[in-house]
Amino acid sequence: MTSKKIDTPHGPARAELHCAEEGSAGLLLGHGAGGGIEAADLVAVTRSAREAGLHVALVEQPYRVAGRRAPAPAKQLDAAWLAVVDELADTWFADLPLVFGGRSSGARVACRTAAQGQAVAVLCLAFPVHPPGKPERTRQSELDGVDVPTLVVQGERDPFGRPEPGPHHEIVVVPGDHSLKAGLDEVFRATSEWLSRVLRPLEP
């Protein structure tokens, strides 16, 4: 495992690299608003992605690197993420197709930046469709705006809601709540199968 700090417009971010034996693509994973890259579902997906032949970078946003608990505004999160993408596309993941992903807030960042960052696919863990108890404040449009293959892995009891399926994204419901801790085996299997399937057409 290798880590590096990366300058962004909003302070240094940190990326932690986990290599596959022979990587055919790079997967960048972002954390949730109140948690870090050590979240159990991110660890499970890192393992499944490496076994599927992807190098993985776990990305820590600048506010977390600086020791702040309150997340930055969405525009700052997106700008910092894209700065990390640019750096890794020139270094660790040079000439590789990129998959964007993350859990909760990190999944929203991945969706919002997929087009600009030229992601070939998006992997969402526990996408927060709306704040708990406030379904009228939907974020479904962020998911619907992604036009590359997208997987959403959602806990069956997630208080943040369940996304509607769409032409470019599929939903897999697993046991548990927003943390996905009760369904880690299912998270591993679903992401492993999906990554292998969506990346197969990109293999030389």
Short mmCIF file of C-alpha atoms in Angstrom, two decimals:
data_model
loop_
_atom_site.label_atom_id
_atom_site.label_comp_id
_atom_site.label_asym_id
_atom_site.label_seq_id
_atom_site.Cartn_x
_atom_site.Cartn_y
_atom_site.Cartn_z
CA MET A 1 0.00 0.00 0.00
CA THR A 2 1.28 3.44 -1.02
CA SER A 3 -0.17 6.81 -0.11
CA LYS A 4 0.44 10.32 -1.36
CA LYS A 5 -0.82 13.82 -0.70
CA ILE A 6 -2.21 15.64 -3.70
CA ASP A 7 -2.65 19.40 -3.96
CA THR A 8 -6.17 20.59 -4.76
CA PRO A 9 -7.79 24.05 -4.93
CA HIS A 10 -9.04 23.48 -1.37
CA GLY A 11 -5.98 22.06 0.35
CA PRO A 12 -4.19 18.74 0.15
CA ALA A 13 -6.14 15.54 -0.38
CA ARG A 14 -4.70 12.10 0.27
CA ALA A 15 -4.87 8.99 -1.89
CA GLU A 16 -4.08 5.47 -0.73
CA LEU A 17 -3.16 3.01 -3.50
CA HIS A 18 -3.99 -0.69 -3.43
CA CYS A 19 -2.63 -2.47 -6.50
CA ALA A 20 -4.02 -5.45 -8.35
CA GLU A 21 -1.55 -7.99 -9.70
CA GLU A 22 -2.29 -6.87 -13.26
CA GLY A 23 -4.48 -3.79 -13.32
CA SER A 24 -6.62 -3.17 -16.40
CA ALA A 25 -8.34 -0.09 -14.94
CA GLY A 26 -8.24 2.30 -12.00
CA LEU A 27 -11.01 2.69 -9.42
CA LEU A 28 -11.16 5.83 -7.30
CA LEU A 29 -13.29 5.54 -4.16
CA GLY A 30 -14.45 8.45 -2.00
CA HIS A 31 -15.67 8.32 1.60
CA GLY A 32 -18.92 9.44 3.21
CA ALA A 33 -19.54 12.84 4.79
CA GLY A 34 -18.87 11.79 8.37
CA GLY A 35 -16.58 8.81 7.85
CA GLY A 36 -13.26 7.94 6.32
CA ILE A 37 -11.71 5.55 3.83
CA GLU A 38 -11.62 2.80 6.45
CA ALA A 39 -15.41 2.24 6.14
CA ALA A 40 -16.23 -1.47 5.97
CA ASP A 41 -17.96 -1.31 2.58
CA LEU A 42 -15.07 0.59 1.01
CA VAL A 43 -12.67 -2.06 2.33
CA ALA A 44 -14.87 -4.82 0.86
CA VAL A 45 -15.04 -3.10 -2.54
CA THR A 46 -11.29 -2.50 -2.55
CA ARG A 47 -10.80 -6.23 -2.14
CA SER A 48 -13.37 -7.16 -4.81
CA ALA A 49 -11.95 -4.62 -7.28
CA ARG A 50 -8.38 -5.85 -6.87
CA GLU A 51 -9.54 -9.41 -7.45
CA ALA A 52 -11.37 -8.21 -10.57
CA GLY A 53 -8.13 -6.69 -11.89
CA LEU A 54 -8.44 -3.02 -10.90
CA HIS A 55 -5.95 -0.84 -9.08
CA VAL A 56 -7.79 1.08 -6.34
CA ALA A 57 -7.17 4.55 -4.92
CA LEU A 58 -9.02 5.41 -1.71
CA VAL A 59 -9.38 9.20 -1.75
CA GLU A 60 -9.53 11.30 1.40
CA GLN A 61 -11.01 14.75 0.88
CA PRO A 62 -9.05 17.83 2.07
CA TYR A 63 -11.40 18.56 4.97
CA ARG A 64 -10.68 15.11 6.41
CA VAL A 65 -6.94 15.45 5.83
CA ALA A 66 -7.10 18.76 7.73
CA GLY A 67 -8.85 17.06 10.64
CA ARG A 68 -12.24 18.73 10.19
CA ARG A 69 -15.40 16.69 10.71
CA ALA A 70 -17.88 18.92 8.89
CA PRO A 71 -17.84 18.22 5.14
CA ALA A 72 -16.98 20.91 2.62
CA PRO A 73 -19.62 22.29 0.21
CA ALA A 74 -20.40 20.17 -2.83
CA LYS A 75 -18.52 22.39 -5.29
CA GLN A 76 -15.37 22.15 -3.19
CA LEU A 77 -15.69 18.37 -2.88
CA ASP A 78 -16.10 18.05 -6.65
CA ALA A 79 -13.16 20.35 -7.44
CA ALA A 80 -10.86 18.53 -5.02
CA TRP A 81 -11.94 15.14 -6.42
CA LEU A 82 -11.24 16.22 -10.00
CA ALA A 83 -7.81 17.51 -8.99
CA VAL A 84 -7.04 14.08 -7.55
CA VAL A 85 -8.37 12.43 -10.73
CA ASP A 86 -6.09 14.60 -12.89
CA GLU A 87 -3.05 13.75 -10.79
CA LEU A 88 -3.70 10.01 -10.69
CA ALA A 89 -4.53 9.86 -14.39
CA ASP A 90 -1.00 11.16 -15.05
CA THR A 91 0.75 8.95 -12.50
CA TRP A 92 -0.63 5.80 -10.87
CA PHE A 93 -3.38 5.24 -13.43
CA ALA A 94 -1.68 6.54 -16.57
CA ASP A 95 -3.35 5.25 -19.76
CA LEU A 96 -5.93 3.23 -17.80
CA PRO A 97 -9.73 3.62 -18.00
CA LEU A 98 -11.08 5.11 -14.77
CA VAL A 99 -14.06 4.06 -12.69
CA PHE A 100 -15.36 6.59 -10.15
CA GLY A 101 -17.01 5.44 -6.94
CA GLY A 102 -17.68 6.07 -3.30
CA ARG A 103 -20.07 5.66 -0.42
CA SER A 104 -22.86 8.11 0.47
CA SER A 105 -21.50 11.64 -0.09
CA GLY A 106 -18.61 10.12 -2.02
CA ALA A 107 -21.07 8.42 -4.36
CA ARG A 108 -22.72 11.79 -5.06
CA VAL A 109 -19.32 13.31 -5.88
CA ALA A 110 -18.57 10.41 -8.23
CA CYS A 111 -21.88 10.94 -10.06
CA ARG A 112 -21.55 14.71 -10.36
CA THR A 113 -17.99 14.54 -11.73
CA ALA A 114 -18.22 11.43 -13.94
CA ALA A 115 -18.67 13.30 -17.23
CA GLN A 116 -15.99 15.93 -16.62
CA GLY A 117 -13.57 13.33 -15.29
CA GLN A 118 -14.24 10.99 -18.24
CA ALA A 119 -15.13 8.00 -16.07
CA VAL A 120 -16.09 4.85 -17.95
CA ALA A 121 -18.37 3.66 -15.13
CA VAL A 122 -19.60 4.71 -11.67
CA LEU A 123 -19.96 2.59 -8.52
CA CYS A 124 -22.24 3.95 -5.77
CA LEU A 125 -22.45 2.51 -2.27
CA ALA A 126 -25.39 3.67 -0.12
CA PHE A 127 -26.37 6.55 -2.43
CA PRO A 128 -28.21 9.07 -0.19
CA VAL A 129 -31.33 9.72 -2.25
CA HIS A 130 -32.72 12.16 0.31
CA PRO A 131 -32.08 13.22 3.92
CA PRO A 132 -33.80 10.84 6.37
CA GLY A 133 -37.49 11.65 6.62
CA LYS A 134 -37.37 14.23 3.83
CA PRO A 135 -38.14 12.42 0.56
CA GLU A 136 -39.12 15.72 -1.08
CA ARG A 137 -35.44 16.77 -1.03
CA THR A 138 -34.44 14.18 -3.61
CA ARG A 139 -30.98 13.87 -5.18
CA GLN A 140 -32.13 11.35 -7.77
CA SER A 141 -31.17 13.79 -10.54
CA GLU A 142 -27.47 13.43 -9.68
CA LEU A 143 -27.74 9.71 -10.38
CA ASP A 144 -29.93 10.15 -13.45
CA GLY A 145 -27.37 12.57 -14.89
CA VAL A 146 -24.75 9.84 -15.26
CA ASP A 147 -24.69 8.36 -18.76
CA VAL A 148 -22.11 5.60 -18.25
CA PRO A 149 -22.82 2.19 -16.65
CA THR A 150 -23.57 2.68 -12.96
CA LEU A 151 -24.11 0.28 -10.08
CA VAL A 152 -25.87 1.32 -6.88
CA VAL A 153 -25.58 -1.01 -3.89
CA GLN A 154 -28.21 0.00 -1.32
CA GLY A 155 -29.15 -1.34 2.11
CA GLU A 156 -32.74 -2.57 2.29
CA ARG A 157 -33.37 -0.47 5.44
CA ASP A 158 -31.46 2.64 4.40
CA PRO A 159 -33.18 5.71 5.91
CA PHE A 160 -31.69 7.78 3.08
CA GLY A 161 -34.05 6.06 0.64
CA ARG A 162 -33.69 3.80 -2.37
CA PRO A 163 -32.90 5.16 -5.83
CA GLU A 164 -35.15 4.58 -8.79
CA PRO A 165 -33.61 2.42 -11.54
CA GLY A 166 -32.75 4.06 -14.82
CA PRO A 167 -31.41 3.32 -18.31
CA HIS A 168 -27.77 3.56 -17.27
CA HIS A 169 -27.86 2.38 -13.66
CA GLU A 170 -28.84 -0.80 -11.90
CA ILE A 171 -29.77 -1.17 -8.24
CA VAL A 172 -28.71 -4.06 -6.02
CA VAL A 173 -30.41 -4.20 -2.63
CA VAL A 174 -28.49 -5.94 0.16
CA PRO A 175 -29.24 -6.62 3.85
CA GLY A 176 -28.68 -3.79 6.29
CA ASP A 177 -28.92 -0.03 6.58
CA HIS A 178 -26.88 2.94 5.33
CA SER A 179 -23.62 1.49 6.65
CA LEU A 180 -24.01 -1.72 4.55
CA LYS A 181 -22.16 -3.57 7.34
CA ALA A 182 -24.79 -6.31 7.52
CA GLY A 183 -24.45 -7.09 3.81
CA LEU A 184 -20.70 -6.98 3.18
CA ASP A 185 -20.61 -10.42 1.53
CA GLU A 186 -23.37 -9.32 -0.84
CA VAL A 187 -21.55 -6.02 -1.48
CA PHE A 188 -18.40 -7.95 -2.39
CA ARG A 189 -20.21 -10.31 -4.75
CA ALA A 190 -22.31 -7.63 -6.47
CA THR A 191 -19.40 -5.28 -7.09
CA SER A 192 -17.06 -8.06 -8.22
CA GLU A 193 -19.56 -9.34 -10.80
CA TRP A 194 -20.46 -5.86 -12.05
CA LEU A 195 -16.86 -4.64 -12.37
CA SER A 196 -15.87 -7.73 -14.33
CA ARG A 197 -18.90 -7.29 -16.61
CA VAL A 198 -18.58 -3.58 -17.38
CA LEU A 199 -14.82 -3.68 -17.92
CA ARG A 200 -14.80 -6.75 -20.17
CA PRO A 201 -15.54 -4.73 -23.35
CA LEU A 202 -12.58 -2.44 -22.54
CA GLU A 203 -10.02 -5.24 -22.43
CA PRO A 204 -7.53 -5.15 -25.32
#
